[in-house]
XYZ file of N, CA and C in Angstrom:
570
model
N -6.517 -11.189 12.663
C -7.470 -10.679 11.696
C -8.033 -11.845 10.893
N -9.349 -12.136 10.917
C -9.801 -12.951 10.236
C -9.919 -13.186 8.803
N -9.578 -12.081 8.005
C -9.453 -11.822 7.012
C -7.992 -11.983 6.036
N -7.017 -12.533 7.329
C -5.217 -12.363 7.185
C -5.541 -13.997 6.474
N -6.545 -14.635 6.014
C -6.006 -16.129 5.534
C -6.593 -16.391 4.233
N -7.061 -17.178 3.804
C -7.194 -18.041 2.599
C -8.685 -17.049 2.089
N -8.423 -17.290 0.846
C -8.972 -16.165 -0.231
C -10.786 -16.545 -0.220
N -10.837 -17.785 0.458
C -12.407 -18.680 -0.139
C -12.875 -17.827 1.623
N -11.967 -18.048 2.476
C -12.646 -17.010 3.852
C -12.756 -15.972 4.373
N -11.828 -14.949 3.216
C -11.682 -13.866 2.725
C -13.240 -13.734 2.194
N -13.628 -14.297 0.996
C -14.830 -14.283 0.614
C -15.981 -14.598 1.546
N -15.829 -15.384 2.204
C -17.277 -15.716 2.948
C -17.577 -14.230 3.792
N -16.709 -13.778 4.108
C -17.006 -11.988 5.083
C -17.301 -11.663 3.878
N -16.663 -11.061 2.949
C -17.492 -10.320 1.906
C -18.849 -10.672 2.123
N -18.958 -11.862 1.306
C -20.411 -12.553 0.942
C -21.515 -12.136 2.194
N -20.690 -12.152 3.893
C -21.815 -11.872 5.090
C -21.660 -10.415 4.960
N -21.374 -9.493 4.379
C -21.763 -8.013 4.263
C -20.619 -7.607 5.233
N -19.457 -8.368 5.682
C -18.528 -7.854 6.377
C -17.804 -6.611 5.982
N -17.326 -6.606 5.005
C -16.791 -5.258 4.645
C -17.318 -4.110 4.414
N -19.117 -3.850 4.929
C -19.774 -2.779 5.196
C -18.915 -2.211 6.951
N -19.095 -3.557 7.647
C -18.989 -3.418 8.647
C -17.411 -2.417 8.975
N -16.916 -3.433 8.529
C -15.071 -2.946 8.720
C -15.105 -1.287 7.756
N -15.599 -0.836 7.090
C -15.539 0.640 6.431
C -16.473 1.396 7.150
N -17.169 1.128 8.290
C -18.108 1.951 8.636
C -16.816 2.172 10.420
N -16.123 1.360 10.321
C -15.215 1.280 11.350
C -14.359 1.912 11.041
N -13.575 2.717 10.041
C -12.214 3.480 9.581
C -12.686 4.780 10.530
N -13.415 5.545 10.189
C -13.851 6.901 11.061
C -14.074 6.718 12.128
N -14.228 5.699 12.803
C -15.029 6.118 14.478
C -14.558 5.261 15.386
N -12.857 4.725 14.951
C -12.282 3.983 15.796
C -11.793 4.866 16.224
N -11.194 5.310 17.251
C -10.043 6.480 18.080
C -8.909 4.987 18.486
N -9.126 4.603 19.126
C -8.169 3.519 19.184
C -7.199 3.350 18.843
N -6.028 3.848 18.614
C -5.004 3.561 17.466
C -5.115 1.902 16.921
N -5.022 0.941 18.167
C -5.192 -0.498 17.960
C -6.260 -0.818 16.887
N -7.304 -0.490 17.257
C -8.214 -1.040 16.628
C -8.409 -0.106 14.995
N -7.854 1.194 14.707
C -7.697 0.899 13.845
C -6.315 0.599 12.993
N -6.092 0.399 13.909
C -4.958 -0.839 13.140
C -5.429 -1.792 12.649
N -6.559 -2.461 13.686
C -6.591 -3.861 13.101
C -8.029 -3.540 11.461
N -8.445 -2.729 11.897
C -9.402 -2.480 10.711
C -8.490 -2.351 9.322
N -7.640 -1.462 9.794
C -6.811 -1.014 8.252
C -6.302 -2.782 7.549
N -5.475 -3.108 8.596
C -4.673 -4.464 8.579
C -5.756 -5.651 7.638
N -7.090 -5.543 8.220
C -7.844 -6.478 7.956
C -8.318 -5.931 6.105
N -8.540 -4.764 6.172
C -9.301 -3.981 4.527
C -7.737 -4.202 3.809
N -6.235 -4.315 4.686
C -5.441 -4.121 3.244
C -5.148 -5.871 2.950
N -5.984 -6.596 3.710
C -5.738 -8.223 3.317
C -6.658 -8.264 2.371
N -7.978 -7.768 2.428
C -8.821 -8.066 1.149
C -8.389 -7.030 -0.243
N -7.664 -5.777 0.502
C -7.166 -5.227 -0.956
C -5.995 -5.985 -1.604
N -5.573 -7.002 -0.785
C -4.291 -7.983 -1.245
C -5.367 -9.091 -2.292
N -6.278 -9.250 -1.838
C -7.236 -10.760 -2.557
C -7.798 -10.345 -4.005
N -8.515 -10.877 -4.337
C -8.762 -10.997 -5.536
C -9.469 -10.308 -5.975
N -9.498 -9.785 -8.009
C -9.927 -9.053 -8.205
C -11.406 -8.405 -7.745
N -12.294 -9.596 -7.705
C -13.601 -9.050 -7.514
C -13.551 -8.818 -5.580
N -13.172 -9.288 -5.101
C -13.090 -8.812 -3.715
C -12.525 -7.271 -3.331
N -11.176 -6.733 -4.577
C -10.781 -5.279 -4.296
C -12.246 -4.979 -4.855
N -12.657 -5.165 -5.541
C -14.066 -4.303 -6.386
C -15.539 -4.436 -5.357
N -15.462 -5.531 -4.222
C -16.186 -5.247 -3.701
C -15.975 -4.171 -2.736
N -14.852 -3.955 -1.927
C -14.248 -3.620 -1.216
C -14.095 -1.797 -1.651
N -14.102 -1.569 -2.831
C -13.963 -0.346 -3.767
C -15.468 0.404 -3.155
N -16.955 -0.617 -3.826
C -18.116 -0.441 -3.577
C -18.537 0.270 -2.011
N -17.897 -0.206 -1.231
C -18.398 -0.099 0.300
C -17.741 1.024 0.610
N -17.291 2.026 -0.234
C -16.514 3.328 -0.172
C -15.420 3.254 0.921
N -14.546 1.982 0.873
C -13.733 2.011 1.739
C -12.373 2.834 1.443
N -12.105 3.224 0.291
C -11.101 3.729 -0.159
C -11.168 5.257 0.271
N -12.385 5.623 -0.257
C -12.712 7.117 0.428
C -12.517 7.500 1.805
N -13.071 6.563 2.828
C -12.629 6.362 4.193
C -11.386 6.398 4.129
N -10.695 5.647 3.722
C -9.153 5.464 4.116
C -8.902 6.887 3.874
N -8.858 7.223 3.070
C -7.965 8.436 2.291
C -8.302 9.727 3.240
N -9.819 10.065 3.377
C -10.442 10.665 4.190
C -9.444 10.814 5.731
N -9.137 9.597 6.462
C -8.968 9.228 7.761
C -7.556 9.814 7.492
N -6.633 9.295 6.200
C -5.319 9.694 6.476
C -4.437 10.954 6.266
N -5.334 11.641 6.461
C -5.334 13.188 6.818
C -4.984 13.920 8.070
N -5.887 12.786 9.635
C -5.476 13.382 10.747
C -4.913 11.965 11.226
N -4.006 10.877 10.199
C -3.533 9.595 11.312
C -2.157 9.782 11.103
N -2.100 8.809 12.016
C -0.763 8.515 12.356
C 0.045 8.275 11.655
N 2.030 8.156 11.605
C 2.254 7.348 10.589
C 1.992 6.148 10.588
N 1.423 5.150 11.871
C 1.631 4.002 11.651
C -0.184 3.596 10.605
N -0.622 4.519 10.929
C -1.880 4.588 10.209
C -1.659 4.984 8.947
N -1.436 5.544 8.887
C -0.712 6.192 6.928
C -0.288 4.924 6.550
N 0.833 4.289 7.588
C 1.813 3.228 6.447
C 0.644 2.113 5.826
N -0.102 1.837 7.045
C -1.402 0.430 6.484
C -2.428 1.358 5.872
N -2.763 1.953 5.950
C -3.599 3.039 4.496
C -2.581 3.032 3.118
N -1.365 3.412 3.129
C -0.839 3.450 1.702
C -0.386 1.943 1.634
N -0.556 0.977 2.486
C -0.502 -0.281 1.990
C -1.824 -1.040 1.369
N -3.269 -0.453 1.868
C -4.117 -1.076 1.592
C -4.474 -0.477 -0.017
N -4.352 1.036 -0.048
C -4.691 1.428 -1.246
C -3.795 0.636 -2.543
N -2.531 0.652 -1.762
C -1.095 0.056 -2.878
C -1.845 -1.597 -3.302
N -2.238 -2.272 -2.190
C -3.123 -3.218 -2.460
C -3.427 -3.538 -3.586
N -4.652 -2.918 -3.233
C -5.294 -2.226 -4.404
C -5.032 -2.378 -5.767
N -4.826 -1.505 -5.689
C -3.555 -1.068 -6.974
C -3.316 -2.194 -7.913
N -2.337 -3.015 -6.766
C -1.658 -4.554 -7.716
C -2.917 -5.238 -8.021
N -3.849 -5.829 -6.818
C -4.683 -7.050 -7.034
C -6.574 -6.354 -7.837
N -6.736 -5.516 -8.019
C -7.935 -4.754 -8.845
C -7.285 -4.889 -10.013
N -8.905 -4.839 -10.839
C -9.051 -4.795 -12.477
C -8.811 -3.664 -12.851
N -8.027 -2.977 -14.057
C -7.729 -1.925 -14.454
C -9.457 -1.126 -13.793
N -10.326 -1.532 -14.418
C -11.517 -0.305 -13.788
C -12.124 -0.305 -12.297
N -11.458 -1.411 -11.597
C -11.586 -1.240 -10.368
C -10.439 0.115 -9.671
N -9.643 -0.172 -10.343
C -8.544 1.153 -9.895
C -8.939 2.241 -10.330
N -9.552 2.072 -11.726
C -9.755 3.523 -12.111
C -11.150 3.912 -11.059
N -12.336 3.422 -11.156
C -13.046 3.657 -9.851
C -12.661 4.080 -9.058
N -11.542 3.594 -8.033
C -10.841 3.932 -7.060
C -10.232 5.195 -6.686
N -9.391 5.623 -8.182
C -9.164 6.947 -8.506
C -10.063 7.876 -8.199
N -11.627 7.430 -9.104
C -12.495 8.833 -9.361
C -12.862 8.923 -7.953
N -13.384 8.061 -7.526
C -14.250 7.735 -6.172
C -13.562 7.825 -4.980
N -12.489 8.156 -4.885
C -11.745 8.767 -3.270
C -10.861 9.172 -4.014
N -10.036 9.680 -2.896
C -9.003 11.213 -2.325
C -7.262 9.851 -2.895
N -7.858 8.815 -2.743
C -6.856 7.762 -2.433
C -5.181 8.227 -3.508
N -5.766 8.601 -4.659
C -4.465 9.410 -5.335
C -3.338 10.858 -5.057
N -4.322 11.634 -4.563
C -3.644 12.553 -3.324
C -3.621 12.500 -2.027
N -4.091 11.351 -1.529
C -3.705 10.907 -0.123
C -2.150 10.386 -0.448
N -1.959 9.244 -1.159
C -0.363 8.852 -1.635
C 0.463 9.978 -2.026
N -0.008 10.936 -2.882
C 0.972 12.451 -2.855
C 1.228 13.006 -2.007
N 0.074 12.866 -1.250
C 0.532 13.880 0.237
C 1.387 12.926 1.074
N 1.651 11.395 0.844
C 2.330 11.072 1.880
C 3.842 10.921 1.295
N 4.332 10.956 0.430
C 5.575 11.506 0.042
C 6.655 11.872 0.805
N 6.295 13.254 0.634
C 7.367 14.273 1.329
C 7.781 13.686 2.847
N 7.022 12.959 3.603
C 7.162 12.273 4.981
C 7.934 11.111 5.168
N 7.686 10.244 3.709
C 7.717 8.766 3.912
C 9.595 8.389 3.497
N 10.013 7.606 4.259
C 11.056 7.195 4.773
C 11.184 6.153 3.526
N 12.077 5.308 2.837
C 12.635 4.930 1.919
C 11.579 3.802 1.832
N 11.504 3.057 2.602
C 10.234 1.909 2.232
C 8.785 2.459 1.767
N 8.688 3.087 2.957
C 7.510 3.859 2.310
C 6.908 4.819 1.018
N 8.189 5.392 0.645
C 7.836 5.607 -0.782
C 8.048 4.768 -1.355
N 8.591 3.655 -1.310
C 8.347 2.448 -2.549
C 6.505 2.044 -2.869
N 6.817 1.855 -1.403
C 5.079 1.691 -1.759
C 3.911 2.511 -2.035
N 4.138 3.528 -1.501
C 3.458 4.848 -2.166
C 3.467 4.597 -4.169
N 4.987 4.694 -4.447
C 5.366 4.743 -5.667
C 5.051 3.856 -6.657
N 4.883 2.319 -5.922
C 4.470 1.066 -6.068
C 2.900 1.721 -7.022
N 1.873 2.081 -5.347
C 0.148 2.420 -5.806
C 0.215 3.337 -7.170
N 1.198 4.685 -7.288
C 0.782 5.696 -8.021
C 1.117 5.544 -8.831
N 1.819 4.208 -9.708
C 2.622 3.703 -10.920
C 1.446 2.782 -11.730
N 1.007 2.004 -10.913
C -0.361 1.402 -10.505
C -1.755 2.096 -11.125
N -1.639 3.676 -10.224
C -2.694 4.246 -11.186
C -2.256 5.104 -12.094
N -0.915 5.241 -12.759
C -0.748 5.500 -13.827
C -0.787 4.665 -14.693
N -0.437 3.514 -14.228
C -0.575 2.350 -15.673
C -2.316 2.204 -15.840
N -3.507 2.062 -15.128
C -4.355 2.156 -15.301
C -5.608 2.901 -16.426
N -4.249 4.071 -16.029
C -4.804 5.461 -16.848
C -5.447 6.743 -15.733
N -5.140 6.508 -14.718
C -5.631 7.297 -14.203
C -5.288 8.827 -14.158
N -4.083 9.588 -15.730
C -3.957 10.295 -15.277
C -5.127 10.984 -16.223
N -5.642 10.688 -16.699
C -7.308 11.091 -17.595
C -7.889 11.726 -15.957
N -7.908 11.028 -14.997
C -8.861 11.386 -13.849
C -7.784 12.079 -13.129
N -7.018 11.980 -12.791
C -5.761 12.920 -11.985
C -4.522 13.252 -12.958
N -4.351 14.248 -13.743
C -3.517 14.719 -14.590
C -2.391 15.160 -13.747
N -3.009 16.052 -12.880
C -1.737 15.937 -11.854
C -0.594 15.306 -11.284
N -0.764 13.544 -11.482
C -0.021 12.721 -11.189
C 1.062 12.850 -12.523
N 0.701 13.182 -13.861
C 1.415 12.689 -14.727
C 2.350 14.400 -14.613
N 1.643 15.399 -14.124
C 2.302 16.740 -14.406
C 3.410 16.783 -13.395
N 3.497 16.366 -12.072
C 4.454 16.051 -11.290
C 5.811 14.985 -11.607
N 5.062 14.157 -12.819
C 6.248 13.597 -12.943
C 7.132 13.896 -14.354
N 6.148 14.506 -14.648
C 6.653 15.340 -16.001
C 7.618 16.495 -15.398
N 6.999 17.483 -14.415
C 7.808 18.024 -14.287
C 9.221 17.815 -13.782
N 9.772 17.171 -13.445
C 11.234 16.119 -12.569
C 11.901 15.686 -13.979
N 11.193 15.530 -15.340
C 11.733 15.363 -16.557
C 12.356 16.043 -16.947
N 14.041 16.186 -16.579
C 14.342 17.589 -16.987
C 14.680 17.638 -18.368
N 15.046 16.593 -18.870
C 15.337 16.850 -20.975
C 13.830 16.170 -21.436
N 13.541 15.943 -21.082
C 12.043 15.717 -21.594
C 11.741 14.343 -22.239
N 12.546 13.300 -22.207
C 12.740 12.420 -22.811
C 11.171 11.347 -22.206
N 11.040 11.567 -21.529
C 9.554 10.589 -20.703
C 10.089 9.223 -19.810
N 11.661 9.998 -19.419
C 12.127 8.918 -18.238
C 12.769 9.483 -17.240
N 12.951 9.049 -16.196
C 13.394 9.929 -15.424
C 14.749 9.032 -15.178
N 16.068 10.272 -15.570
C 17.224 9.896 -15.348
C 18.242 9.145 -13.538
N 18.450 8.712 -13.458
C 19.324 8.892 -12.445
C 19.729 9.971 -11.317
N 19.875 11.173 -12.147
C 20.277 12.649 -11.670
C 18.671 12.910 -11.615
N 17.720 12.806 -12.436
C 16.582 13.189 -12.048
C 15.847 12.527 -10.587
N 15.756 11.696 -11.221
C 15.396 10.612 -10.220
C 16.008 11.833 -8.248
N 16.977 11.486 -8.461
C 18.068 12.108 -7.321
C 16.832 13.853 -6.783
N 17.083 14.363 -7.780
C 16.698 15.144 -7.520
C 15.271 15.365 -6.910
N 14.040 14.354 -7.625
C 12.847 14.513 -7.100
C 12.869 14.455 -5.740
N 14.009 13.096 -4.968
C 13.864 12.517 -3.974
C 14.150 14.050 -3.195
N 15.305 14.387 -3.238
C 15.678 15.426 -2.610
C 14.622 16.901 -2.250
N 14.276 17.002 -3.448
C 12.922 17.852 -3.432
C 12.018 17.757 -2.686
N 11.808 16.280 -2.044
C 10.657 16.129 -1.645
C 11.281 15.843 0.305
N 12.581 16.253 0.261
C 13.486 16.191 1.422
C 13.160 14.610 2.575
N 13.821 13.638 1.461
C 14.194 12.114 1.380
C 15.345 12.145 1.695
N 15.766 11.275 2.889
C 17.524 11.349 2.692
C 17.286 9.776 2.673
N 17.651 10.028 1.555
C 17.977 8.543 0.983
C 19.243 8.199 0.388
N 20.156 7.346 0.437
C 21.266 6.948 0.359
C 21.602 6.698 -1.382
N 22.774 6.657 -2.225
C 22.898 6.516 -2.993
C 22.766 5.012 -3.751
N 22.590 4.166 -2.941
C 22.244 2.674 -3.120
C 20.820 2.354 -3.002
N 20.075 3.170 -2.067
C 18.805 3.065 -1.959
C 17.679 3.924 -3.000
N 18.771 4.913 -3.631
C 18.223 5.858 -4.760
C 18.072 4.708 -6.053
N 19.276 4.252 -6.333
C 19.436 3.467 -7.447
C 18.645 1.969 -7.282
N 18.286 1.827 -5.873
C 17.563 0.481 -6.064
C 16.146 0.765 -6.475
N 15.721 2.047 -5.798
C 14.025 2.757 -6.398
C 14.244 3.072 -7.865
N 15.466 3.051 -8.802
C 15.720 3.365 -10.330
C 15.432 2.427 -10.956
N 15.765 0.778 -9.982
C 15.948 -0.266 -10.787
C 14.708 -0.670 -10.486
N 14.236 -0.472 -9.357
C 12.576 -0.897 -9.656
C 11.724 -0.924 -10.562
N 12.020 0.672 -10.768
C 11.084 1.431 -11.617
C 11.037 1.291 -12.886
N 12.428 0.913 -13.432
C 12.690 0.980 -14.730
C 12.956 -0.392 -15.665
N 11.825 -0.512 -15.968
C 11.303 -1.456 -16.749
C 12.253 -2.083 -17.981
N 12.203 -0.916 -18.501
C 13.078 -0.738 -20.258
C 14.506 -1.062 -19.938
N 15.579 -0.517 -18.644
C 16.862 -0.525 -18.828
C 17.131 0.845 -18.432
């Protein structure tokens, strides 16, 4: 992927209108390969720099993604919730929030949940922490009501036993070491 290297040649595709090209490619690859390599290539520029996720935002590639990961694969889901998670980290707070209003990309990551195998909700969890710190639950309230609801004393953290429980809810078999390492991720404060 030409896009897998250095941030200044990352930019020069931007700059040649490349990332029209590669988002007009998410829908009408059948290929599994190839869109692999499309996803692979959009989640290297959602890895690059701020104004590159924001160009990348513009060319409604996020909508595509989110759109596509409805009837893909998992191996297509995993580089979709990696490119959006992207995202996420390397965008300006209003490039994410954009991102939010302007595609599905916040309930595409909800919907991939209940499926995703212990890595994969990290990174799911990674993006939707991402657009909660942003603010995105002004634009998706839903995100904050799901995690409100798993609050069972109401304190605005989610305990250990809580924690446990969402996973389970969402029928995760995830190990008791692998529960507590997604606790220690998450939890900032202690």
């Amino acid at each position: 992927s030409i896009v897998a290297c250095e941030a200044d040649l990352t930019q020069t595709i931007v700059d040649c209108g490349g990332l029209d090209a590669l988002c007009s490619l998410v829908g009408t690859t059948d290929d599994g390969a190839s869109r692999g390599e499309v996803l692979l290539a959009l989640s290297n520029v959602a890895a690059g720099t701020a104004e590159q996720v924001a160009a990348l935002e513009r060319t409604g590639a996020f909508e595509a993604v989110a759109r596509e990961m409805a009837r893909g694969s998992d191996t297509f889901n995993r580089e979709a919730a990696w490119t959006i998670s992207n995202a996420t980290a390397s965008g300006s707070t209003s490039t994410v929030l954009a991102i939010a209003r302007g595609s599905r990309s916040v309930e595409a990551l909800l919907e991939l949940l209940p499926a995703a195998d212990a890595g994969m909700t990290e990174v799911v969890l990674d993006g939707l922490e991402r657009f909660l710190k942003a603010g995105a639950t002004e634009v998706h309230p839903e995100v904050r009501r799901v995690f409100e609801s798993h609050d069972a004393n109401g304190d605005g953290a989610l305990s250990r036993r809580e924690l446990s429980t969402v996973l389970r809810g969402l029928s995760l078999d995830v190990t008791r070491p692998e529960a507590a390492a997604v606790l220690r991720r998450f939890d900032a404060d202690g």
